Short mmCIF file of C-alpha atoms in Angstrom, two decimals:
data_model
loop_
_atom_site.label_atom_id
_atom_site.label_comp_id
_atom_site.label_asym_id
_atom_site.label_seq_id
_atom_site.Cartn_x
_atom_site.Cartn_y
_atom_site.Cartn_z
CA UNK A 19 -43.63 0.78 -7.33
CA UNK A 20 -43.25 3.25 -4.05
CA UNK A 21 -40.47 5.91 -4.33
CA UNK A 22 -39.54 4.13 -0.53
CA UNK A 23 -38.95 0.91 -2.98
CA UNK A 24 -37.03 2.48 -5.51
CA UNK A 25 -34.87 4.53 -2.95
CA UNK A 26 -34.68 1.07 -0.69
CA UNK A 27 -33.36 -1.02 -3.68
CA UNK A 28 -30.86 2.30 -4.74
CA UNK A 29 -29.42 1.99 -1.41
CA UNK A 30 -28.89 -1.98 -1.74
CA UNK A 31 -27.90 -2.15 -5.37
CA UNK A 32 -23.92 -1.45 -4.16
CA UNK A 33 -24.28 -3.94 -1.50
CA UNK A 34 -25.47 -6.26 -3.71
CA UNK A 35 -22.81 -5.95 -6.35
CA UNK A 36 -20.62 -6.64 -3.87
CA UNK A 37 -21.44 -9.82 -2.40
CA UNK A 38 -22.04 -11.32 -5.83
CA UNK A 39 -18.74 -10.34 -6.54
CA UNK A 40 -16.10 -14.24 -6.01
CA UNK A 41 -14.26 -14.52 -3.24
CA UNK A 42 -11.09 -16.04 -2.62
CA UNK A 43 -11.00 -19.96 -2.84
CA UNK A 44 -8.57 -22.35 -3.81
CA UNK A 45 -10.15 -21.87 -7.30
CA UNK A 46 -9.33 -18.40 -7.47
CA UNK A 47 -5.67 -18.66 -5.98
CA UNK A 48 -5.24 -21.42 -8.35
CA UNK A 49 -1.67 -20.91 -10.33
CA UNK A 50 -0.75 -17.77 -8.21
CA UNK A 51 3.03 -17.02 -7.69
CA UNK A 52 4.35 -17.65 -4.62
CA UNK A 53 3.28 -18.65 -1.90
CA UNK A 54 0.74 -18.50 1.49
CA UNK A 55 1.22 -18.37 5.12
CA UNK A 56 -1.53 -18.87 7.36
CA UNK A 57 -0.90 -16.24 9.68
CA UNK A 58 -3.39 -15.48 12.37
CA UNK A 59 -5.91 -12.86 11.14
CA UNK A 60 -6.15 -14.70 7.47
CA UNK A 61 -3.96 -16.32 4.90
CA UNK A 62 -1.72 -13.68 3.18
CA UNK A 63 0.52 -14.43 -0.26
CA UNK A 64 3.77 -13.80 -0.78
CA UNK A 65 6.87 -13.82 -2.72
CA UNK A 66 10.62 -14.41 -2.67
CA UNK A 67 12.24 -12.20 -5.23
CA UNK A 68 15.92 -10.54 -6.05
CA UNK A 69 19.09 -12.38 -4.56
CA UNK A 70 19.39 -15.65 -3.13
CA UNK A 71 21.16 -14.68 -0.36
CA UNK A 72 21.90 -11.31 1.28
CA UNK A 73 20.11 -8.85 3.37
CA UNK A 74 16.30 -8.96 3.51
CA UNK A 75 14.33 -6.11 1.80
CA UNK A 76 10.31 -6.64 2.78
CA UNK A 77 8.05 -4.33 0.23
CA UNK A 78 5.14 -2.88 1.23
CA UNK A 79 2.55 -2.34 -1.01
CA UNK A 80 -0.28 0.95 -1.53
CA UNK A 81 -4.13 1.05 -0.79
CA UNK A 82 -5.07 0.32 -4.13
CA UNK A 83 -2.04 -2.19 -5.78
CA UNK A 84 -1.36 -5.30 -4.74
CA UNK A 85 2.34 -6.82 -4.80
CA UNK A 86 3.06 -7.06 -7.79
CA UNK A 87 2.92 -3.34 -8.07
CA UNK A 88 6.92 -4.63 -7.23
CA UNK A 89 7.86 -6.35 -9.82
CA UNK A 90 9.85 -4.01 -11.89
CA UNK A 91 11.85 -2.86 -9.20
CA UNK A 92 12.29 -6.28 -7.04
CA UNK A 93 14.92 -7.09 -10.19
CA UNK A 94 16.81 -4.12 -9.28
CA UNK A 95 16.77 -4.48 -5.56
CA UNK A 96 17.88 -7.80 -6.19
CA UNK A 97 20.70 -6.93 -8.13
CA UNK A 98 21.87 -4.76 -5.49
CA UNK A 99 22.06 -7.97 -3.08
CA UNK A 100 18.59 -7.96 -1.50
CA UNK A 101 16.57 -11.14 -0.73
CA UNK A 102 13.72 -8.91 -1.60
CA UNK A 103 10.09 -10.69 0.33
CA UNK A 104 6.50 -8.87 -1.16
CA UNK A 105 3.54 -9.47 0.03
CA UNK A 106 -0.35 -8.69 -0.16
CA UNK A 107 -1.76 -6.29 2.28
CA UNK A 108 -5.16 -8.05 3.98
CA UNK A 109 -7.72 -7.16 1.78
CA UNK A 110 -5.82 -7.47 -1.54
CA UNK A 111 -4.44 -9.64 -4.02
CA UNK A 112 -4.42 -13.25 -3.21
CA UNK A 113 -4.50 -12.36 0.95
CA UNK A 114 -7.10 -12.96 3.16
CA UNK A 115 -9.94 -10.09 3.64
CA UNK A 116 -10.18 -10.66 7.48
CA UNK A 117 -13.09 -8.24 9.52
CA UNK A 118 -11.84 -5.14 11.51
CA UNK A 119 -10.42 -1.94 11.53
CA UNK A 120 -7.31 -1.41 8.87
CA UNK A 121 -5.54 0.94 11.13
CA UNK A 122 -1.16 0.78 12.24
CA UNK A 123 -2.28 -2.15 14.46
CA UNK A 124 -3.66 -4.62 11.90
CA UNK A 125 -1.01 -3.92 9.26
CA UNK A 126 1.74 -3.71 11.67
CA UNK A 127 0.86 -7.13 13.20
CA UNK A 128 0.44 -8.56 9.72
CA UNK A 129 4.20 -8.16 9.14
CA UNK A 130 5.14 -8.93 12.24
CA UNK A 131 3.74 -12.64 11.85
CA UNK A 132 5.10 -13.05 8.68
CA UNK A 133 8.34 -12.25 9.40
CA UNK A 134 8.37 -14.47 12.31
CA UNK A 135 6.39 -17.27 9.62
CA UNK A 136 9.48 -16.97 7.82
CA UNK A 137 11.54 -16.79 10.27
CA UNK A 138 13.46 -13.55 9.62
CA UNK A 139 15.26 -12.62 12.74
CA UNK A 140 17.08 -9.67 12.96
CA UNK A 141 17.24 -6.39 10.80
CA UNK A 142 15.81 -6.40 7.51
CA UNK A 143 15.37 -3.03 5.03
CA UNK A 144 11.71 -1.93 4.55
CA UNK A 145 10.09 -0.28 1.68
CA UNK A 146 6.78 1.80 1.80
CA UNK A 147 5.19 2.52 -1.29
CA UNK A 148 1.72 5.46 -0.47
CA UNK A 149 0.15 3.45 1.93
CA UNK A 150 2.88 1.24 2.47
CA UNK A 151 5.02 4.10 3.47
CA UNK A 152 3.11 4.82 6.16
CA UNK A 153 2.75 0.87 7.78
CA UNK A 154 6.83 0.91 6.94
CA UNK A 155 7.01 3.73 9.64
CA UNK A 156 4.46 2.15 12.13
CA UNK A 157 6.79 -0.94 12.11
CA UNK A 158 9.80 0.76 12.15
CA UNK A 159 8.32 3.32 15.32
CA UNK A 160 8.44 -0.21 16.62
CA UNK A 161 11.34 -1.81 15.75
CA UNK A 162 14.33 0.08 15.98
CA UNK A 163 16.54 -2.70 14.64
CA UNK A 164 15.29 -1.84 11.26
CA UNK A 165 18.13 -1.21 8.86
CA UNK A 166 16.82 1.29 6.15
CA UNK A 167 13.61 2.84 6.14
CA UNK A 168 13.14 3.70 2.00
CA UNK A 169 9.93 5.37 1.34
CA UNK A 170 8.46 5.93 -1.76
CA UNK A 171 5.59 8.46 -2.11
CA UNK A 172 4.51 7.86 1.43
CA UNK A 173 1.52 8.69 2.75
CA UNK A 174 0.91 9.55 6.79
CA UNK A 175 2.44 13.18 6.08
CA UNK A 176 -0.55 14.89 5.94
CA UNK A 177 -4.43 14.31 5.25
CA UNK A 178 -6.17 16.66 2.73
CA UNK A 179 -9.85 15.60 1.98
CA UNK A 180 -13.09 17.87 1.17
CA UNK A 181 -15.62 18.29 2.87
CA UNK A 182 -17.87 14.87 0.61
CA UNK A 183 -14.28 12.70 0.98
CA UNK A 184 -14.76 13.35 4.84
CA UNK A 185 -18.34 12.77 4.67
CA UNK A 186 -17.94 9.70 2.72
CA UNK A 187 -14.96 7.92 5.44
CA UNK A 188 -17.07 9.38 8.51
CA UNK A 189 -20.45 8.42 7.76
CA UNK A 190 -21.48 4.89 8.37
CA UNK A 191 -23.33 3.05 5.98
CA UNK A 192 -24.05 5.91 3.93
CA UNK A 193 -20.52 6.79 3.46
CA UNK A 194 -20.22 3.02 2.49
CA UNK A 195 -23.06 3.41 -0.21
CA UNK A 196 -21.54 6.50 -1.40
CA UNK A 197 -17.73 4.59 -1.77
CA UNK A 198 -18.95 1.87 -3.05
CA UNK A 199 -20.94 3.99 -5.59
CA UNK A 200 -18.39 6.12 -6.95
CA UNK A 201 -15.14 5.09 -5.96
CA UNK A 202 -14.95 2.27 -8.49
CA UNK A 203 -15.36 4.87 -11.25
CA UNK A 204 -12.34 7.09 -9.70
CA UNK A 205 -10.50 4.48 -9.35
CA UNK A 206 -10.82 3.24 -13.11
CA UNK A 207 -10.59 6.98 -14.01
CA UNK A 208 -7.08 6.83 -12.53
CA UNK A 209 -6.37 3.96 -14.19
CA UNK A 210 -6.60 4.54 -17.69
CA UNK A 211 -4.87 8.06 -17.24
CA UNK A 212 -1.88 5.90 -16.88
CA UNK A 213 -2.17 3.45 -19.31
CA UNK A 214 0.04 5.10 -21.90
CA UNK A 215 3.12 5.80 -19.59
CA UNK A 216 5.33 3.13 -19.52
CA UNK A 217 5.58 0.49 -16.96
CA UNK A 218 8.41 -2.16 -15.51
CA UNK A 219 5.14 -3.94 -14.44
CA UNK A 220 3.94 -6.00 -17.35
CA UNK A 221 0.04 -5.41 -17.41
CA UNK A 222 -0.57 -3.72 -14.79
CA UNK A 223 -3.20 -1.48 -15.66
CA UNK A 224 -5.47 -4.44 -16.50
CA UNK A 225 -4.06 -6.39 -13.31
CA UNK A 226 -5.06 -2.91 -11.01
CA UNK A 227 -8.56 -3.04 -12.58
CA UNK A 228 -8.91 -6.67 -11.49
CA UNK A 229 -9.09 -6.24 -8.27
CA UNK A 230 -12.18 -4.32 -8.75
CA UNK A 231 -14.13 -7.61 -9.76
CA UNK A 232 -12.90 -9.48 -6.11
CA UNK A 233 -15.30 -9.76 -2.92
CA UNK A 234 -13.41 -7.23 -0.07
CA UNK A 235 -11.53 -5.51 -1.81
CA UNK A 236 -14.22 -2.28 -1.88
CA UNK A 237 -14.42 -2.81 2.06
CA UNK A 238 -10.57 -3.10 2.64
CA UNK A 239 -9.97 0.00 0.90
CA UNK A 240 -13.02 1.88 2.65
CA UNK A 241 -11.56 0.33 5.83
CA UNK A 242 -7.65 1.53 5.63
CA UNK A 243 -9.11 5.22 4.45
CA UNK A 244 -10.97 4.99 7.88
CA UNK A 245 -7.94 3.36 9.55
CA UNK A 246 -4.37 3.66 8.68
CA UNK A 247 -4.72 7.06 6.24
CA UNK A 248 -7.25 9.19 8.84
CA UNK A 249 -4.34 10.95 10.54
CA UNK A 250 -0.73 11.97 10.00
CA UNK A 251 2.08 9.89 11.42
CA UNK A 252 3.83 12.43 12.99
CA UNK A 253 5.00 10.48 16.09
CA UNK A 254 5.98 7.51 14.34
CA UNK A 255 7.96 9.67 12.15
CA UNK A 256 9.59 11.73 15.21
CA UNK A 257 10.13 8.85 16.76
CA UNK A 258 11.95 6.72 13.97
CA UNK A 259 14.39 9.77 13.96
CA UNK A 260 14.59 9.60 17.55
CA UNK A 261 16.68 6.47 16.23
CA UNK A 262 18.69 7.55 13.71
CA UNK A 263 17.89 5.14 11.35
CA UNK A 264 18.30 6.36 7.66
CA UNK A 265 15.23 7.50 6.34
CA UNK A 266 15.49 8.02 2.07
CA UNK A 267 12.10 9.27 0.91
CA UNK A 268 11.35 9.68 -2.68
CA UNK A 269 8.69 12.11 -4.50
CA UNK A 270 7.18 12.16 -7.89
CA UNK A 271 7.55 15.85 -9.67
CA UNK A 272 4.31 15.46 -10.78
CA UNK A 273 1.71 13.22 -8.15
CA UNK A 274 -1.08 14.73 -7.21
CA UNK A 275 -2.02 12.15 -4.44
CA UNK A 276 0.94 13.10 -2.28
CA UNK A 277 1.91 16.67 -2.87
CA UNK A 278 5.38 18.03 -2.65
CA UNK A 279 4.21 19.92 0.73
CA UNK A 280 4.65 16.29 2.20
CA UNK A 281 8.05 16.95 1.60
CA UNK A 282 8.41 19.53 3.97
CA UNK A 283 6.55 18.11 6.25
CA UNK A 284 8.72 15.01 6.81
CA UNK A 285 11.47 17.33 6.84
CA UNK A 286 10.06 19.10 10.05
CA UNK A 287 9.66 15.95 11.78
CA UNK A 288 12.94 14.16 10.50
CA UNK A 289 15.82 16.60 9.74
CA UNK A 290 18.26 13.64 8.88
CA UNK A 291 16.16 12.31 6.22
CA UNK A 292 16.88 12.51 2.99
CA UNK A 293 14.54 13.38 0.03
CA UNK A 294 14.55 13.46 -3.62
CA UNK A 295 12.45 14.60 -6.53
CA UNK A 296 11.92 11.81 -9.34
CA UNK A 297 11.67 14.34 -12.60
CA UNK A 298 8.23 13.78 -14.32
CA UNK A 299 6.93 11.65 -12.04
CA UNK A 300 3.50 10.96 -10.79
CA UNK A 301 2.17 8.99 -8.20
CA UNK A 302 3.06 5.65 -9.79
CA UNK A 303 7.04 5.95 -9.60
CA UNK A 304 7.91 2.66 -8.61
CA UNK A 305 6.72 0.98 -11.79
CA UNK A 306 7.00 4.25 -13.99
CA UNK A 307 10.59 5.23 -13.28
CA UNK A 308 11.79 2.50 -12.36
CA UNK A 309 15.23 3.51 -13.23
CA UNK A 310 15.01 6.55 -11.53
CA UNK A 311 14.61 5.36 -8.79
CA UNK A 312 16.82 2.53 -8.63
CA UNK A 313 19.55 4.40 -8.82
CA UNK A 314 18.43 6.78 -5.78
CA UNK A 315 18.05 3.98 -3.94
CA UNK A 316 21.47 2.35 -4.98
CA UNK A 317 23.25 5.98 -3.90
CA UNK A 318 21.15 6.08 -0.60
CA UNK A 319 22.16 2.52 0.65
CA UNK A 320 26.09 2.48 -0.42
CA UNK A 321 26.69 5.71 1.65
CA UNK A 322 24.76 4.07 4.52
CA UNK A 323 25.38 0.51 5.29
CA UNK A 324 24.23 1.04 8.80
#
């Protein structure tokens, strides 16, 4: 066999693994909570959690975690009197992995449809967990009838990548090759560093690691690190405080995805927001301190109904 072969079939083997991975079918969304709207760029699943009626609190999920990366805190939001609506991101979960660009546009327009699916008029609260933080402040640039803006970990304050992670989300096709090679293994790596903390989200390391084994999902990550995550939001975030909407953002002690220097970065661009420190902390707050932060969130929205 030619080195060319061996170096040809090296280069396909990641390719390969992923389109033998399943895609989504009835069969596989078979027996999944919720529900599905068939919005215009792809079928996306959601949920209905917390009150029966009251104000509307959409939750936006990370890059890597699909919605039920909610699940311990929905309860909570709920019993502060929150219809409390989760769904997944394109490209994860049970939601369509549509073609194109992951960037403000795509997620922002994703929301927008299902909030006019469900017909949800009006202001609603919005919470932004990493990635989710930062399509919570593209929306809310956008819609200045939001009511809260509650971020949690957010990313868009900054973008800190070495010189291979910038190789690796600027290069075509090899930068795919290279992802799809060892991202995977970080990911997992990740993972399993958190499997002994404890979690409001039953299963969740196992659930995480399943999305690993699902057609798109590799791409839709690649895609939003390309898209949504390649530059800081610092107009959106000017510009939501422009507004004066309340902004609450909240910070694990210990995450070392979105460093406490985000902090004072949001700070620079929104002087009226307010920001707290979950003690011990990492990344995964929501569904490791679930308490925690809970509580911040109950302080943050009984001082300001807006």
């Amino acid at each position: 066999m030619g080195w060319w072969l061996v170096l040809l079939l090296a280069l396909a083997a990641p390719f390969a693994r992923e389109r033998l991975r399943p895609g989504l079918d009835d069969r596989a969304r078979r027996g999944a909570p919720g529900q599905f709207a068939p919005l215009p760029e792809g079928t996306t699943h959601y949920r209905w959690l917390g009150a029966a009626r009251g104000p509307v609190a959409v939750c936006i999920h990370g890059l890597s975690t699909p919605s039920f990366v909610w699940e311990g805190l929905a309860p909570r939001l709920g019993a502060l009197g929150f219809r409390v609506l989760i769904y997944d991101l394109y490209g994860r979960g049970y939601s369509n992995r549509p073609a194109g660009r992951q960037n403000a546009d795509f997620f922002v327009e994703q929301l927008e449809a299902l909030l006019e699916d469900q017909q949800i008029e009006g202001d609603v609260s919005l919470f932004g967990y990493s990635m989710g933080g930062a399509i919570a402040t593209a929306y809310a640039a956008r819609h200045p009838e939001v009511r809260h803006l509650i971020l949690l970990a957010p990313a868009g304050m900054q973008v800190s990548l070495g010189r291979p992670a910038r190789a690796v989300r600027d290069l075509p096709v090899l930068g795919d090759w290279a992802f799809h090679l060892a991202w995977p293994r970080i990911l997992r790596q990740g993972i399993e560093a958190e499997r002994e903390l404890p979690s409001s989200v039953p299963d969740i390391h196992d659930r995480q690691l399943a999305e690993l084994g699902r057609r798109g999902y590799l791409p839709a990550v690649i895609s939003s690190l390309r898209g949504i995550l390649s530059r800081p939001l610092e107009d959106e975030h000017r510009r939501v405080a422009a507004t004066g909407l309340p902004v609450l953002a909240l910070w694990g002690e210990r995450d070392e995805i979105m460093p406490q220097s985000s902090l004072g970065r949001l700070a620079e661009w929104n002087r009226d927001a307010v920001q707290e420190v979950i003690s011990g902390a990492g990344h995964g707050l929501p569904y490791t301190h679930t308490e925690a932060v809970a509580e911040e969130i109950a302080r943050f929205v009984a001082e300001r109904p807006h």
